[in-house]
Coordinates of C-alpha atoms in Angstrom, one line a residue:
M1 CA -10.3 -2.7 -38.5
T2 CA -9.6 -0.2 -35.7
N3 CA -6.2 -0.4 -34.1
A4 CA -6.5 -1.2 -30.4
S5 CA -4.4 1.7 -29.5
D6 CA -6.8 4.0 -31.2
S7 CA -9.6 3.1 -28.9
L8 CA -10.1 4.7 -25.4
A9 CA -9.5 1.2 -23.9
G10 CA -6.3 0.9 -25.8
Q11 CA -5.1 4.4 -24.8
F12 CA -5.7 3.5 -21.2
F13 CA -3.7 0.3 -21.4
D14 CA -0.9 2.2 -23.1
S15 CA -0.9 4.8 -20.3
A16 CA -1.0 2.2 -17.6
I17 CA 1.9 0.2 -19.2
G18 CA 3.9 3.4 -19.6
L19 CA 3.5 4.2 -15.9
L20 CA 4.3 0.6 -14.9
Q21 CA 7.5 0.8 -17.0
Q22 CA 8.4 4.1 -15.3
V23 CA 8.1 2.6 -11.9
R24 CA 9.8 -0.6 -12.8
D25 CA 12.9 1.3 -14.0
G26 CA 12.8 4.4 -11.8
E27 CA 11.7 2.9 -8.5
A28 CA 13.8 -0.3 -8.5
H29 CA 16.1 0.9 -5.8
S30 CA 13.2 2.0 -3.5
V31 CA 11.3 -1.3 -4.1
A32 CA 14.4 -3.2 -3.2
A33 CA 15.0 -1.1 -0.1
A34 CA 11.4 -1.6 1.0
G35 CA 11.4 -5.4 0.3
T36 CA 14.7 -5.8 2.3
M37 CA 13.3 -3.8 5.2
I38 CA 10.2 -6.2 5.2
A39 CA 12.5 -9.2 5.1
D40 CA 14.5 -7.9 7.9
T41 CA 11.5 -7.4 10.0
V42 CA 10.1 -10.9 9.2
E43 CA 13.5 -12.5 10.1
A44 CA 13.7 -10.6 13.4
G45 CA 10.2 -11.7 14.4
G46 CA 8.5 -8.4 13.8
R47 CA 5.0 -7.5 12.5
L48 CA 4.0 -6.1 9.2
F49 CA 1.1 -3.6 8.7
A50 CA -0.4 -1.8 5.6
F51 CA -2.6 1.2 5.7
G52 CA -4.4 3.2 3.0
A53 CA -7.5 5.4 3.0
G54 CA -10.2 5.6 0.3
H55 CA -9.1 4.0 -3.0
S56 CA -5.6 4.0 -1.6
S57 CA -6.8 1.2 0.7
L58 CA -7.2 -1.2 -2.2
P59 CA -3.5 -1.8 -2.8
A60 CA -3.1 -2.2 1.0
Q61 CA -5.9 -4.8 1.1
D62 CA -4.4 -6.5 -1.9
V63 CA -1.5 -7.7 0.1
V64 CA -3.4 -8.9 3.2
Y65 CA -4.6 -12.6 3.5
R66 CA -4.4 -13.5 -0.1
A67 CA -3.2 -16.4 -2.1
G68 CA 0.5 -16.0 -3.0
G69 CA 1.0 -13.3 -0.4
L70 CA 2.9 -13.0 2.8
A71 CA 0.8 -14.3 5.7
L72 CA 2.2 -11.8 8.1
M73 CA 0.9 -8.7 6.4
N74 CA -2.0 -7.1 8.4
L75 CA -4.3 -4.3 7.5
L76 CA -4.2 -1.4 9.8
V77 CA -7.8 -0.3 9.9
V78 CA -9.1 3.3 10.5
P79 CA -12.8 3.0 10.7
G80 CA -14.7 4.7 8.1
T81 CA -11.8 5.3 5.7
L82 CA -11.4 1.9 4.0
G83 CA -13.5 2.7 0.9
V84 CA -16.9 3.3 -0.4
D85 CA -18.6 0.9 1.9
V86 CA -19.0 3.8 4.5
M87 CA -22.2 5.7 4.2
P88 CA -22.1 8.4 2.8
A89 CA -19.1 7.6 0.7
T90 CA -18.0 11.2 1.1
L91 CA -17.5 10.6 4.8
G92 CA -14.3 8.7 4.1
S93 CA -12.7 11.6 2.3
A94 CA -13.8 13.9 5.2
L95 CA -12.1 11.6 7.8
E96 CA -8.8 11.7 5.9
R97 CA -8.5 15.4 7.0
V98 CA -9.4 14.9 10.7
D99 CA -6.4 15.5 13.0
G100 CA -5.8 13.0 15.8
L101 CA -7.5 10.0 14.2
A102 CA -4.2 8.3 13.2
G103 CA -2.7 8.6 16.7
A104 CA -5.8 7.1 18.3
V105 CA -5.7 4.1 15.9
L106 CA -2.0 3.5 16.4
D107 CA -2.2 3.6 20.2
S108 CA -4.8 1.0 20.2
S109 CA -3.2 -1.2 17.6
P110 CA -0.8 -4.2 18.2
A111 CA 2.0 -2.4 16.4
Q112 CA 5.3 -2.3 18.3
P113 CA 8.7 -0.7 17.9
G114 CA 10.6 -2.3 15.1
D115 CA 7.6 -3.3 13.1
V116 CA 7.0 -2.1 9.6
L117 CA 4.0 0.0 8.5
V118 CA 3.4 0.6 4.8
I119 CA 1.3 3.7 4.3
I120 CA -0.3 4.2 0.9
S121 CA -1.5 7.6 -0.1
M122 CA -1.6 8.8 -3.7
S123 CA -1.3 12.5 -2.8
G124 CA 0.3 12.2 0.6
R125 CA -1.1 15.6 1.5
N126 CA -4.1 14.7 3.8
A127 CA -3.8 14.9 7.6
L128 CA -4.5 11.2 8.2
P129 CA -1.5 9.6 6.2
V130 CA 0.9 12.4 7.3
E131 CA -0.1 12.0 11.0
M132 CA 0.0 8.2 10.6
A133 CA 3.6 8.3 9.4
M134 CA 4.7 10.8 12.1
N135 CA 3.1 8.9 14.9
A136 CA 4.4 5.6 13.7
R137 CA 8.0 6.7 13.5
A138 CA 7.6 8.3 17.1
L139 CA 6.5 5.0 18.3
G140 CA 9.5 3.3 16.8
L141 CA 8.1 1.8 13.7
K142 CA 9.7 1.7 10.3
V143 CA 7.6 3.4 7.6
I144 CA 7.4 2.7 3.9
G145 CA 5.5 5.4 2.0
V146 CA 3.9 4.7 -1.4
T147 CA 2.9 8.0 -2.8
S148 CA 3.1 10.3 -5.9
T149 CA 5.8 12.9 -4.9
V150 CA 4.7 15.3 -7.6
F151 CA 1.8 16.3 -5.3
A152 CA 4.3 17.8 -2.9
T153 CA 5.5 20.3 -5.5
E154 CA 2.0 21.2 -7.0
T155 CA -0.4 21.0 -4.2
K156 CA -0.7 22.4 -0.6
S157 CA -0.4 20.0 2.4
R158 CA -3.6 19.6 4.4
H159 CA -1.7 18.8 7.6
T160 CA -0.9 21.4 10.1
S161 CA 2.9 20.9 9.8
G162 CA 2.7 21.7 6.1
T163 CA 4.5 18.5 5.3
Y164 CA 3.7 15.4 3.2
L165 CA 3.7 11.6 3.7
K166 CA 7.1 11.4 1.8
D167 CA 8.7 13.7 4.5
H168 CA 8.2 11.1 7.3
C169 CA 9.2 7.8 5.8
D170 CA 12.3 5.5 6.1
V171 CA 11.7 4.5 2.4
V172 CA 9.7 6.3 -0.2
I173 CA 8.3 4.5 -3.3
D174 CA 7.1 7.1 -5.8
S175 CA 4.1 5.9 -7.9
R176 CA 4.7 8.7 -10.3
I177 CA 0.9 9.1 -10.8
P178 CA 0.1 12.5 -12.4
I179 CA -1.8 15.2 -10.5
G180 CA -5.6 14.3 -10.8
D181 CA -5.1 10.6 -11.3
A182 CA -6.9 10.5 -14.7
E183 CA -5.1 9.3 -17.7
L184 CA -7.4 10.2 -20.6
T185 CA -9.2 13.1 -22.1
A186 CA -11.6 13.0 -25.0
E187 CA -13.8 15.3 -27.0
G188 CA -17.4 15.3 -25.6
I189 CA -16.2 14.3 -22.2
D190 CA -16.0 17.2 -19.8
A191 CA -13.5 15.9 -17.3
P192 CA -10.2 13.7 -17.3
F193 CA -11.1 10.1 -16.7
A194 CA -9.6 6.6 -16.4
P195 CA -7.4 6.6 -13.2
A196 CA -4.3 4.2 -13.0
S197 CA -3.3 4.7 -9.5
T198 CA -4.7 1.3 -8.3
V199 CA -3.0 -0.6 -11.1
V200 CA 0.3 1.0 -10.5
T201 CA 0.3 1.0 -6.7
S202 CA -0.9 -2.5 -6.5
A203 CA 1.9 -3.6 -8.8
L204 CA 4.5 -1.7 -6.6
M205 CA 3.1 -3.4 -3.5
Q206 CA 3.4 -6.9 -5.1
A207 CA 6.8 -6.1 -6.4
T208 CA 7.9 -5.1 -2.9
M209 CA 6.3 -8.4 -1.5
A210 CA 8.2 -10.4 -4.1
T211 CA 11.4 -8.8 -3.2
A212 CA 10.9 -9.5 0.4
A213 CA 10.1 -13.1 -0.3
G214 CA 13.2 -13.5 -2.4
E215 CA 15.4 -11.9 0.2
L216 CA 14.1 -14.2 2.9
A217 CA 14.7 -17.3 0.7
K218 CA 18.2 -16.0 -0.1
R219 CA 18.9 -16.0 3.7
G220 CA 17.5 -19.5 4.2
V221 CA 14.5 -18.2 6.2
E222 CA 11.1 -19.8 5.6
V223 CA 8.8 -17.5 3.6
P224 CA 5.4 -17.5 5.2
L225 CA 3.3 -17.6 2.2
L226 CA -0.4 -18.4 1.7
R227 CA -1.7 -20.7 -1.0
S228 CA -5.0 -20.5 -2.8
G229 CA -7.8 -22.3 -1.0
N230 CA -9.1 -23.4 -4.4
V231 CA -6.2 -25.8 -5.1
D232 CA -5.8 -29.1 -3.5
G233 CA -4.0 -28.9 -0.2
G234 CA -4.4 -25.3 0.1
H235 CA -6.5 -25.1 3.2
E236 CA -4.1 -27.5 5.0
W237 CA -1.1 -25.5 4.0
N238 CA -2.7 -22.2 5.2
G239 CA -3.8 -23.7 8.4
R240 CA -0.3 -24.7 9.2
V241 CA 1.1 -21.2 8.4
L242 CA -1.6 -19.4 10.3
K243 CA -1.0 -21.5 13.3
E244 CA 2.7 -21.3 13.2
Y245 CA 2.8 -17.5 12.8
G246 CA -0.3 -16.8 14.7
D247 CA 1.4 -14.4 17.2
R248 CA 2.1 -12.0 14.2
I249 CA -1.3 -12.3 12.4
F250 CA -4.1 -10.1 13.6
Y251 CA -6.8 -10.5 10.9
R252 CA -8.2 -13.6 12.5
H253 CA -9.1 -12.1 15.8

């Protein structure tokens, strides 16, 4: 019988688990700081936004309007950059390098000074996430960056400032994803494969949301969570939450 760790699937699980252990232990302080910042904003009546481009949009979408999630988290949408639904798919990658796009989106968004924006970018080197962070802070938003900081030491920034996402954040959570985002190599396969950034970054986002929920509960503040619509009473629960916090929820309009 073949040992599970000898298979490519097993090797990927081992790599992903190793990365999750690294961020669990090494990023605990940053996750706590980010979760506390989100809790502070919720308690103060502020708004929450998450942004990511390309596959980095997946962890952002994972914390918006979902069972077990904070109802107040909104997706900040930059048209054409959310994923492979845009045609051609390569257009999304090209848009990440366009100057001025982030500023235009922020200026027309409902974000206000004191709100929180979580920006997810694995490399943190493209113009869009860098500009998004710079403009958000200039507008008075608090910025949480989720990125792999190793890219800042081994790649060149694509923003005119020469800076990276990590340079424009109030809190940085390092996903510790290696350059290239591919965990495996194998004989007969010409390129590295099996990316783990979505697994790790989604876990970091959920850990941050869990921290925020716990901090709010500790303060005696109601945690505006959504329930699954597939359990009895879920729709009624969600209807109440969406109505009560409707002034801070923008994915219904």
